[in-house]
């Protein structure tokens, strides 16, 4: 073998041109193989012509996100430019006669049963509400739509709709996903939603002109976005609107776009539509945005856009513009050395970085860290580089749980999160970064079981140690902080000895997400926890619950216990 290699080396040394020619041919062949595999992998739907290039043949790749046209058209078109605000009447044409052939209806009952069992697995992120009639001229769900004729799953549809802030996700024809804010149709028989999903044969994805619709229980945790604006809700007109919303403009041809653009130009973060009046301002104690009204009270059509709502004189539709509310963006180090060291303690994955972001905005002072994370420093956490004993920061992030480390602090905010969510968040951070996700290979491999075995006991001992050795501990549940940020942040700021300015806290509510939020719902299409894991974790939850109650504190939230 060695002699053969020496001969080849001598041959190519004498004739280098042949060597480079052979290398170029090898690379070209590899490229052709790669391109061929890419084209061969495109899905096809026989007999269907739904893309803009319908005349080119039946091959249909994944079409991505599509905004449906306002009017009734003969075919689906690609999304138009510009922003979209509010609900619009959108539709696409289908060929029911052709599409009705795309399925074997001999096993309707079995498919319906499989679909029902699949729906039960989705309960933690969405609730199945039924099978509904869909009409091509007047859609049941009138938001954006997604098509994937090869890999559509129930989870994929729910995740896409949730990331865009919609409340409902519906599946049709086994491969089409529609999103919307409300369901506008009548019920159909469950047996009519019998088509298998293209990406999971164990579940059903609607039927011929029939939508299997889910209400996204977790979608409300995310902001509902409309183009560049964020929908905040329907609110009663404040008593003194000229003070609460100081800039207003009469617009006879009103639309959401026009009002949002007007307030953006005037550099205000809030845009409120009151019929034909557009009002701009900030969230203040006069207009807190805490008491939302039923959206139907604001459901008056815009004069300039019949498919949008523009509120009324008594009930305002409020959007948050892209203008940053700078009332809470200034941050600095403490002017004098802190007399006490306050810990912001949590188990990894419990939302410590998010809590730091909120505290910095609410107090105007940097937070420190027991560690040093360069990525956090580069994202604006300037206290990350300071030594944790420097006394220049308002509180110190720590995941430590030993007696010696805990007793180093004079007081602490103890942030506790559902262990099922915290373990997954930390696993994602460990293998995917602060806002990334672990690869499926890590979840399916040995890494996940080993991680749970090592980290689940730590989740319990971390809380128990801080309750036992901490000197002045304020317990804050992550779920309560998300649900009622204003009240919980007031408690946290109070422990830090800072007089909370209400207007500043209201400003924080509008900037609450920060740069370290993972988008969408859980990025797994299955439950990674085995029954053995759940049994072990449930035992730890009961231990922590008992410890909290023994200290006259409220126990863990009910949703810590799996259904």
Coordinates of C-alpha atoms in Angstrom, one line a residue:
X1 CA 0.0 0.0 0.0
X2 CA 2.9 2.3 0.9
X3 CA 4.6 1.7 -2.4
X4 CA 1.4 2.5 -4.3
X5 CA 1.0 5.8 -2.5
X6 CA 4.7 6.7 -3.2
X7 CA 4.1 6.0 -6.9
X8 CA 1.0 8.1 -7.0
X9 CA 2.8 11.0 -5.3
X10 CA 5.7 10.8 -7.8
X11 CA 3.2 10.6 -10.7
X12 CA 1.3 13.7 -9.7
X13 CA 4.4 15.6 -8.8
X14 CA 5.7 15.2 -12.4
X15 CA 2.3 16.1 -13.9
X16 CA 0.4 18.5 -11.5
X17 CA -2.1 19.6 -14.2
X18 CA -3.6 16.1 -14.2
X19 CA -3.9 16.2 -10.4
X20 CA -5.8 19.4 -10.4
X21 CA -8.0 18.2 -13.3
X22 CA -8.9 15.1 -11.3
X23 CA -9.7 17.1 -8.2
X24 CA -11.9 19.5 -10.2
X25 CA -13.8 16.6 -11.7
X26 CA -14.3 15.0 -8.2
X27 CA -15.7 18.3 -6.8
X28 CA -18.0 18.7 -9.8
X29 CA -19.4 15.2 -9.4
X30 CA -20.1 15.8 -5.7
X31 CA -22.0 19.0 -6.5
X32 CA -24.1 17.3 -9.1
X33 CA -25.0 14.5 -6.6
X34 CA -26.0 17.1 -4.0
X35 CA -28.2 19.1 -6.4
X36 CA -29.9 15.9 -7.6
X37 CA -30.7 14.9 -4.1
X38 CA -32.2 18.4 -3.5
X39 CA -34.5 18.3 -6.5
X40 CA -35.5 14.6 -5.9
X41 CA -36.6 15.5 -2.4
X42 CA -39.3 18.0 -3.5
X43 CA -42.9 16.8 -2.6
X44 CA -45.5 16.3 -5.3
X45 CA -49.2 16.4 -5.2
X46 CA -50.7 14.7 -8.2
X47 CA -53.5 16.5 -9.9
X48 CA -53.1 19.7 -7.9
X49 CA -52.2 23.1 -9.4
X50 CA -52.1 25.6 -6.5
X51 CA -48.9 27.5 -7.0
X52 CA -48.4 30.6 -9.1
X53 CA -46.5 28.4 -11.6
X54 CA -49.3 25.9 -11.9
X55 CA -48.7 25.4 -15.6
X56 CA -45.2 24.1 -14.9
X57 CA -46.3 20.7 -13.6
X58 CA -47.6 19.0 -10.4
X59 CA -44.4 19.3 -8.3
X60 CA -45.0 21.5 -5.3
X61 CA -42.2 22.4 -2.8
X62 CA -43.0 23.8 0.6
X63 CA -44.4 27.3 -0.1
X64 CA -43.6 28.9 3.2
X65 CA -45.7 31.7 4.7
X66 CA -48.4 33.1 2.4
X67 CA -50.7 36.0 3.0
X68 CA -54.0 35.3 1.4
X69 CA -55.4 37.9 -1.0
X70 CA -58.2 40.1 0.2
X71 CA -60.5 39.3 -2.7
X72 CA -61.7 36.0 -4.1
X73 CA -59.1 34.9 -6.6
X74 CA -58.8 31.9 -8.8
X75 CA -55.5 30.8 -7.4
X76 CA -53.2 31.4 -4.5
X77 CA -50.8 34.3 -4.9
X78 CA -47.5 35.1 -3.1
X79 CA -47.7 37.6 -0.3
X80 CA -47.9 41.3 -1.2
X81 CA -45.5 43.8 0.3
X82 CA -46.4 46.1 3.1
X83 CA -47.7 45.6 6.6
X84 CA -50.8 43.9 7.8
X85 CA -52.8 45.1 10.7
X86 CA -55.8 43.6 12.3
X87 CA -58.2 41.0 10.9
X88 CA -58.7 40.9 7.2
X89 CA -61.0 38.9 5.0
X90 CA -58.8 36.6 3.1
X91 CA -59.4 33.6 0.9
X92 CA -58.0 31.3 -1.7
X93 CA -59.7 29.1 -4.3
X94 CA -59.6 25.3 -4.1
X95 CA -60.6 22.7 -6.5
X96 CA -62.9 20.6 -4.3
X97 CA -63.7 18.1 -7.0
X98 CA -60.0 17.2 -7.5
X99 CA -59.1 17.5 -3.8
X100 CA -61.9 15.2 -2.7
X101 CA -60.1 12.4 -4.5
X102 CA -57.0 12.8 -2.4
X103 CA -57.7 10.3 0.4
X104 CA -59.0 6.9 1.2
X105 CA -62.2 7.3 3.2
X106 CA -62.5 3.5 4.0
X107 CA -61.0 4.0 7.5
X108 CA -62.7 7.1 8.7
X109 CA -63.4 5.8 12.2
X110 CA -59.9 4.7 12.8
X111 CA -58.4 8.0 11.7
X112 CA -60.8 9.9 13.8
X113 CA -59.8 7.8 16.8
X114 CA -56.1 8.3 16.1
X115 CA -56.7 12.1 15.7
X116 CA -58.4 12.3 19.0
X117 CA -55.5 10.5 20.8
X118 CA -53.1 12.8 19.1
X119 CA -55.1 15.9 20.2
X120 CA -54.9 14.8 23.8
X121 CA -51.1 15.0 23.5
X122 CA -51.4 18.6 22.4
X123 CA -53.3 19.8 25.6
X124 CA -50.3 21.5 27.1
X125 CA -50.0 24.0 24.3
X126 CA -53.4 24.0 22.6
X127 CA -57.0 22.8 23.1
X128 CA -58.9 21.1 20.3
X129 CA -62.3 22.8 19.8
X130 CA -63.8 20.9 16.9
X131 CA -64.3 20.3 13.2
X132 CA -65.6 23.3 11.3
X133 CA -66.9 24.1 7.8
X134 CA -64.5 26.1 5.7
X135 CA -65.6 28.2 2.7
X136 CA -63.2 29.3 0.0
X137 CA -65.1 32.6 -0.5
X138 CA -65.3 33.5 3.2
X139 CA -62.6 31.8 5.3
X140 CA -63.2 30.4 8.8
X141 CA -59.8 31.6 9.9
X142 CA -58.8 34.8 8.2
X143 CA -55.1 35.2 9.1
X144 CA -52.0 33.9 7.3
X145 CA -51.8 30.4 5.9
X146 CA -49.1 27.8 5.5
X147 CA -48.8 24.8 3.1
X148 CA -46.6 21.8 3.4
X149 CA -47.6 18.9 1.3
X150 CA -44.9 16.7 2.7
X151 CA -44.3 17.4 6.4
X152 CA -47.3 19.1 7.8
X153 CA -48.1 18.1 11.4
X154 CA -50.5 19.4 14.0
X155 CA -47.7 20.8 16.1
X156 CA -46.0 22.5 13.2
X157 CA -49.3 24.4 12.4
X158 CA -49.8 25.4 16.0
X159 CA -46.2 26.6 16.4
X160 CA -46.4 28.7 13.2
X161 CA -49.6 30.4 14.2
X162 CA -48.5 30.9 17.8
X163 CA -45.2 32.6 16.8
X164 CA -47.3 35.1 14.9
X165 CA -49.6 35.8 17.8
X166 CA -52.7 34.1 16.5
X167 CA -55.3 32.6 18.9
X168 CA -56.5 29.8 16.6
X169 CA -54.8 27.3 14.3
X170 CA -56.7 25.1 11.8
X171 CA -55.7 22.3 9.5
X172 CA -57.3 21.3 6.3
X173 CA -56.7 18.7 3.4
X174 CA -54.0 17.1 5.6
X175 CA -51.4 19.7 4.5
X176 CA -52.8 23.2 4.9
X177 CA -52.6 25.4 8.0
X178 CA -54.7 28.5 8.6
X179 CA -54.4 31.0 11.5
X180 CA -56.9 33.4 12.9
X181 CA -58.0 35.5 15.9
X182 CA -61.6 34.2 15.9
X183 CA -63.6 31.3 14.4
X184 CA -66.3 32.4 11.9
X185 CA -68.1 29.3 10.8
X186 CA -70.5 26.5 11.8
X187 CA -69.5 23.1 13.3
X188 CA -69.2 20.0 11.1
X189 CA -69.3 16.4 12.0
X190 CA -66.0 15.0 13.5
X191 CA -66.0 12.2 11.0
X192 CA -65.5 14.8 8.2
X193 CA -62.1 15.9 9.6
X194 CA -60.5 12.5 8.8
X195 CA -57.5 13.2 6.5
X196 CA -54.2 12.1 7.8
X197 CA -51.5 14.7 8.3
X198 CA -48.8 14.6 5.6
X199 CA -46.1 14.6 8.3
X200 CA -47.7 12.3 10.9
X201 CA -50.0 9.4 10.0
X202 CA -51.0 9.0 13.6
X203 CA -53.0 12.3 13.6
X204 CA -55.7 13.9 11.4
X205 CA -55.4 17.3 9.8
X206 CA -59.0 18.3 8.8
X207 CA -60.8 17.2 5.6
X208 CA -62.2 18.5 2.3
X209 CA -63.3 22.0 3.1
X210 CA -63.2 21.1 6.8
X211 CA -60.9 22.6 9.4
X212 CA -59.7 20.8 12.6
X213 CA -59.3 23.9 14.8
X214 CA -57.2 24.3 18.0
X215 CA -57.3 27.2 20.4
X216 CA -53.6 28.1 21.3
X217 CA -53.7 28.3 25.1
X218 CA -50.1 29.5 25.2
X219 CA -50.4 32.0 22.3
X220 CA -51.7 34.6 24.7
X221 CA -48.4 34.7 26.5
X222 CA -46.8 36.2 23.4
X223 CA -47.6 39.6 21.9
X224 CA -50.0 39.5 18.9
X225 CA -48.2 41.2 16.1
X226 CA -49.6 43.0 13.1
X227 CA -46.8 44.0 10.8
X228 CA -44.6 46.4 12.7
X229 CA -47.2 47.0 15.4
X230 CA -48.1 44.9 18.5
X231 CA -51.8 44.6 19.3
X232 CA -52.3 45.5 23.0
X233 CA -56.1 45.1 23.1
X234 CA -59.5 47.0 23.5
X235 CA -59.7 49.5 26.3
X236 CA -62.3 51.9 27.7
X237 CA -61.7 55.5 26.8
X238 CA -59.7 57.2 29.7
X239 CA -61.5 60.0 31.6
X240 CA -59.2 62.8 30.4
X241 CA -58.1 61.6 27.0
X242 CA -56.4 64.8 26.1
X243 CA -53.9 64.3 29.0
X244 CA -53.7 60.5 28.8
X245 CA -53.1 60.6 25.0
X246 CA -51.9 64.1 24.3
X247 CA -51.6 63.9 20.5
X248 CA -54.7 63.1 18.3
X249 CA -55.7 63.5 14.7
X250 CA -59.0 63.2 12.9
X251 CA -58.8 60.8 10.0
X252 CA -61.9 60.5 7.9
X253 CA -60.3 57.7 5.9
X254 CA -59.1 55.8 9.0
X255 CA -57.1 52.5 8.9
X256 CA -54.8 50.8 11.4
X257 CA -51.8 51.5 9.1
X258 CA -52.5 55.2 8.9
X259 CA -52.9 55.6 12.7
X260 CA -49.8 53.6 13.5
X261 CA -47.7 55.5 11.0
X262 CA -49.0 58.8 12.3
X263 CA -48.0 57.9 15.9
X264 CA -44.7 56.5 14.8
X265 CA -43.9 59.7 13.0
X266 CA -44.8 61.7 16.2
X267 CA -42.5 59.3 18.1
X268 CA -45.0 57.8 20.5
X269 CA -45.1 54.1 21.5
X270 CA -48.9 53.8 21.7
X271 CA -51.4 54.3 18.9
X272 CA -55.1 54.2 19.9
X273 CA -57.9 54.1 17.3
X274 CA -61.2 55.7 18.3
X275 CA -63.4 55.5 15.3
X276 CA -62.2 58.3 13.0
X277 CA -59.8 59.7 15.7
X278 CA -56.2 58.6 16.0
X279 CA -54.6 59.2 19.5
X280 CA -51.0 58.8 20.5
X281 CA -49.2 58.7 23.9
X282 CA -47.5 56.7 26.5
X283 CA -48.8 54.1 29.0
X284 CA -49.3 56.1 32.3
X285 CA -51.3 55.9 35.5
X286 CA -54.1 57.6 33.6
X287 CA -54.0 54.9 30.9
X288 CA -52.3 51.8 32.3
X289 CA -53.5 49.2 29.8
X290 CA -54.3 46.8 32.7
X291 CA -58.1 46.5 32.3
X292 CA -58.8 45.0 28.9
X293 CA -62.3 44.9 27.5
X294 CA -64.1 42.5 25.2
X295 CA -62.7 43.0 21.7
X296 CA -66.2 42.9 20.3
X297 CA -66.8 46.4 21.9
X298 CA -64.1 47.7 19.5
X299 CA -65.3 45.9 16.5
X300 CA -66.4 48.9 14.4
X301 CA -65.1 48.8 10.8
X302 CA -62.5 51.3 9.7
X303 CA -63.8 53.9 7.2
X304 CA -60.7 53.4 5.1
X305 CA -60.4 49.6 5.4
X306 CA -63.5 47.6 5.7
X307 CA -61.7 44.5 6.8
X308 CA -60.2 46.1 9.9
X309 CA -61.6 47.3 13.2
X310 CA -60.9 50.9 14.3
X311 CA -62.6 51.1 17.7
X312 CA -65.3 53.6 18.8
X313 CA -65.4 56.9 20.6
X314 CA -65.9 55.0 23.9
X315 CA -63.7 51.9 23.3
X316 CA -60.2 52.3 21.9
X317 CA -58.2 49.7 20.0
X318 CA -54.5 50.1 21.1
X319 CA -51.4 49.1 19.2
X320 CA -47.8 49.5 20.3
X321 CA -45.6 51.1 17.6
X322 CA -41.9 50.5 16.9
X323 CA -41.0 53.6 18.8
X324 CA -39.1 52.7 21.9
X325 CA -40.3 54.1 25.2
X326 CA -37.1 55.6 26.6
X327 CA -38.5 56.4 30.0
X328 CA -37.1 53.2 31.4
X329 CA -34.0 52.6 29.2
X330 CA -31.4 54.6 31.1
X331 CA -29.2 52.4 33.3
X332 CA -26.1 53.0 35.3
X333 CA -24.0 51.7 38.2
X334 CA -24.9 52.5 41.7
X335 CA -23.5 56.0 42.7
X336 CA -22.3 54.7 46.1
X337 CA -21.2 51.2 47.2
X338 CA -24.2 49.0 48.2
X339 CA -24.4 48.3 51.9
X340 CA -26.0 44.9 51.4
X341 CA -25.5 42.1 48.8
X342 CA -28.8 41.0 47.3
X343 CA -28.9 37.8 45.4
X344 CA -31.2 37.1 42.4
X345 CA -31.1 33.3 42.9
X346 CA -32.6 30.7 40.6
X347 CA -32.1 27.3 39.3
X348 CA -30.7 27.4 35.7
X349 CA -33.4 27.8 33.1
X350 CA -35.8 29.6 35.6
X351 CA -35.7 33.0 33.8
X352 CA -32.9 34.7 35.7
X353 CA -31.6 36.6 32.7
X354 CA -35.2 37.8 31.9
X355 CA -35.7 38.9 35.6
X356 CA -32.4 40.8 35.4
X357 CA -33.6 42.6 32.3
X358 CA -36.8 43.6 34.1
X359 CA -35.0 44.8 37.3
X360 CA -32.6 46.9 35.3
X361 CA -35.4 48.7 33.4
X362 CA -37.5 49.1 36.6
X363 CA -34.6 50.5 38.8
X364 CA -32.3 52.1 36.3
X365 CA -29.3 50.3 37.8
X366 CA -27.2 47.4 36.4
X367 CA -27.4 43.9 37.9
X368 CA -24.3 41.9 38.6
X369 CA -23.4 38.2 38.3
X370 CA -21.6 35.6 40.3
X371 CA -20.2 34.5 37.0
X372 CA -19.0 36.1 33.8
X373 CA -20.9 35.5 30.5
X374 CA -19.4 37.4 27.6
X375 CA -22.5 37.0 25.5
X376 CA -24.6 38.7 28.2
X377 CA -22.1 41.5 28.6
X378 CA -22.2 42.1 24.8
X379 CA -26.0 42.3 25.0
X380 CA -25.9 45.2 27.4
X381 CA -25.6 43.6 30.9
X382 CA -22.6 45.8 31.8
X383 CA -22.6 44.6 35.4
X384 CA -21.6 41.2 34.1
X385 CA -17.9 42.2 34.1
X386 CA -17.9 43.5 37.7
X387 CA -16.8 41.3 40.6
X388 CA -19.9 40.2 42.4
X389 CA -18.7 41.8 45.6
X390 CA -18.0 45.2 43.9
X391 CA -21.1 46.8 45.4
X392 CA -21.8 48.7 42.2
X393 CA -24.8 46.6 41.1
X394 CA -28.4 46.5 42.4
X395 CA -28.4 42.6 42.8
X396 CA -26.3 39.6 41.8
X397 CA -27.4 36.7 39.6
X398 CA -26.5 33.3 41.1
X399 CA -27.3 29.7 40.6
X400 CA -25.3 28.6 43.6
X401 CA -27.0 26.5 46.3
X402 CA -24.4 25.7 49.0
X403 CA -24.7 27.0 52.6
X404 CA -21.4 29.0 52.4
X405 CA -22.4 30.7 49.1
X406 CA -25.9 31.4 50.3
X407 CA -24.8 33.0 53.6
X408 CA -22.6 35.4 51.6
X409 CA -25.7 37.4 50.7
X410 CA -27.7 39.6 53.0
X411 CA -31.0 39.0 51.2
X412 CA -32.3 37.3 48.1
X413 CA -35.0 37.2 45.5
X414 CA -35.6 33.4 44.9
X415 CA -37.1 32.8 41.4
X416 CA -38.8 29.4 41.1
X417 CA -40.1 27.9 37.8
X418 CA -42.0 24.8 36.9
X419 CA -39.2 22.1 36.8
X420 CA -40.5 20.6 33.6
X421 CA -40.1 24.0 31.8
X422 CA -36.9 24.9 33.6
X423 CA -35.1 21.7 32.7
X424 CA -36.0 22.0 29.1
X425 CA -35.0 25.7 29.0
X426 CA -31.6 24.9 30.5
X427 CA -31.1 22.0 28.2
X428 CA -31.9 24.2 25.2
X429 CA -29.4 26.9 26.6
X430 CA -26.7 24.3 27.2
X431 CA -26.9 22.9 23.7
X432 CA -28.3 25.8 21.7
X433 CA -27.3 29.0 23.4
X434 CA -29.4 31.7 25.2
X435 CA -32.1 31.9 22.6
X436 CA -31.4 28.7 20.6
X437 CA -32.7 25.2 20.8
X438 CA -31.0 21.9 21.3
X439 CA -30.9 19.6 18.3
X440 CA -33.3 16.6 18.1
X441 CA -30.2 14.3 18.3
X442 CA -29.5 15.6 21.8
X443 CA -33.1 15.0 22.9
X444 CA -33.1 11.5 21.5
X445 CA -29.6 10.7 22.5
X446 CA -28.1 9.9 25.9
X447 CA -27.6 13.6 26.8
X448 CA -31.2 14.3 27.8
X449 CA -31.7 11.3 30.2
X450 CA -28.4 12.0 31.9
X451 CA -29.2 15.7 32.1
X452 CA -32.6 15.0 33.8
X453 CA -31.0 12.5 36.2
X454 CA -28.4 15.1 37.3
X455 CA -30.3 18.4 37.2
X456 CA -33.8 17.4 38.5
X457 CA -32.5 16.7 42.1
X458 CA -30.6 20.0 41.9
X459 CA -33.9 21.9 41.1
X460 CA -35.3 20.8 44.5
X461 CA -32.1 21.2 46.6
X462 CA -31.5 24.6 45.2
X463 CA -34.9 25.9 46.5
X464 CA -34.6 24.0 49.8
X465 CA -31.1 25.3 50.5
X466 CA -32.1 28.9 49.9
X467 CA -35.2 28.6 52.1
X468 CA -33.1 27.0 54.8
X469 CA -29.9 29.2 54.7
X470 CA -31.2 32.4 53.2
X471 CA -31.4 35.4 55.5
X472 CA -34.2 37.4 53.9
X473 CA -35.8 35.5 51.0
X474 CA -38.5 36.8 48.7
X475 CA -40.0 34.0 46.7
X476 CA -41.3 34.8 43.2
X477 CA -42.7 32.2 40.9
X478 CA -41.8 32.7 37.3
X479 CA -45.3 32.0 36.2
X480 CA -46.7 34.7 38.5
X481 CA -44.2 37.2 37.1
X482 CA -45.4 36.4 33.5
X483 CA -49.0 36.6 34.5
X484 CA -48.9 39.8 36.6
X485 CA -45.6 41.5 35.8
X486 CA -46.5 44.9 37.3
X487 CA -47.4 43.6 40.8
X488 CA -44.6 41.0 41.0
X489 CA -42.0 43.5 39.8
X490 CA -43.2 46.0 42.5
X491 CA -42.5 43.3 45.1
X492 CA -39.0 42.6 43.7
X493 CA -38.0 46.3 43.5
X494 CA -39.3 46.9 47.0
X495 CA -36.9 44.3 48.4
X496 CA -34.1 46.1 46.6
X497 CA -34.9 49.3 48.5
X498 CA -35.9 51.3 45.4
X499 CA -39.0 53.5 45.4
X500 CA -40.9 52.1 42.4
X501 CA -42.0 54.8 39.9
X502 CA -45.3 53.6 38.4
X503 CA -44.8 55.2 35.1
X504 CA -41.4 53.5 34.8
X505 CA -43.0 50.1 35.7
X506 CA -45.6 50.7 33.0
X507 CA -42.7 51.5 30.6
X508 CA -41.1 48.1 31.5
X509 CA -44.3 46.3 30.5
X510 CA -43.9 47.5 27.0
X511 CA -40.3 46.5 26.8
X512 CA -40.6 43.3 28.8
X513 CA -39.3 40.7 26.3
X514 CA -35.7 41.9 26.0
X515 CA -33.2 40.0 23.8
X516 CA -33.3 36.6 25.4
X517 CA -36.7 35.2 24.6
X518 CA -37.1 32.0 22.7
X519 CA -39.8 32.4 20.1
X520 CA -42.9 30.3 19.7
X521 CA -44.0 27.2 21.6
X522 CA -41.9 24.3 22.7
X523 CA -39.9 23.2 19.7
X524 CA -40.5 19.5 20.2
X525 CA -43.3 17.5 18.6
X526 CA -43.3 14.9 21.5
X527 CA -43.0 14.8 25.2
X528 CA -39.4 14.2 26.2
X529 CA -40.2 13.1 29.7
X530 CA -40.6 9.4 30.4
X531 CA -43.0 8.1 33.1
X532 CA -40.0 7.4 35.3
X533 CA -38.7 10.9 34.9
X534 CA -42.2 12.3 35.7
X535 CA -42.5 10.2 38.8
X536 CA -39.1 11.4 40.0
X537 CA -39.8 15.1 39.3
X538 CA -43.3 14.9 40.9
X539 CA -41.6 13.7 44.1
X540 CA -39.3 16.8 44.1
X541 CA -42.2 19.1 43.4
X542 CA -44.0 17.8 46.5
X543 CA -40.8 18.3 48.6
X544 CA -40.6 22.0 47.5
X545 CA -44.3 22.5 47.9
X546 CA -44.2 21.2 51.5
X547 CA -41.1 23.4 52.3
X548 CA -42.8 26.5 51.1
X549 CA -46.0 25.9 53.1
X550 CA -44.0 25.2 56.3
X551 CA -42.7 28.8 56.0
X552 CA -46.3 30.1 55.6
X553 CA -45.7 30.8 51.9
X554 CA -48.0 29.8 49.1
X555 CA -47.1 26.4 47.6
X556 CA -46.1 25.8 44.0
X557 CA -48.7 26.7 41.3
X558 CA -51.1 24.0 40.3
X559 CA -49.7 23.7 36.8
X560 CA -46.4 22.3 38.2
X561 CA -48.2 19.0 38.5
X562 CA -48.6 17.2 35.1
X563 CA -52.1 16.4 33.9

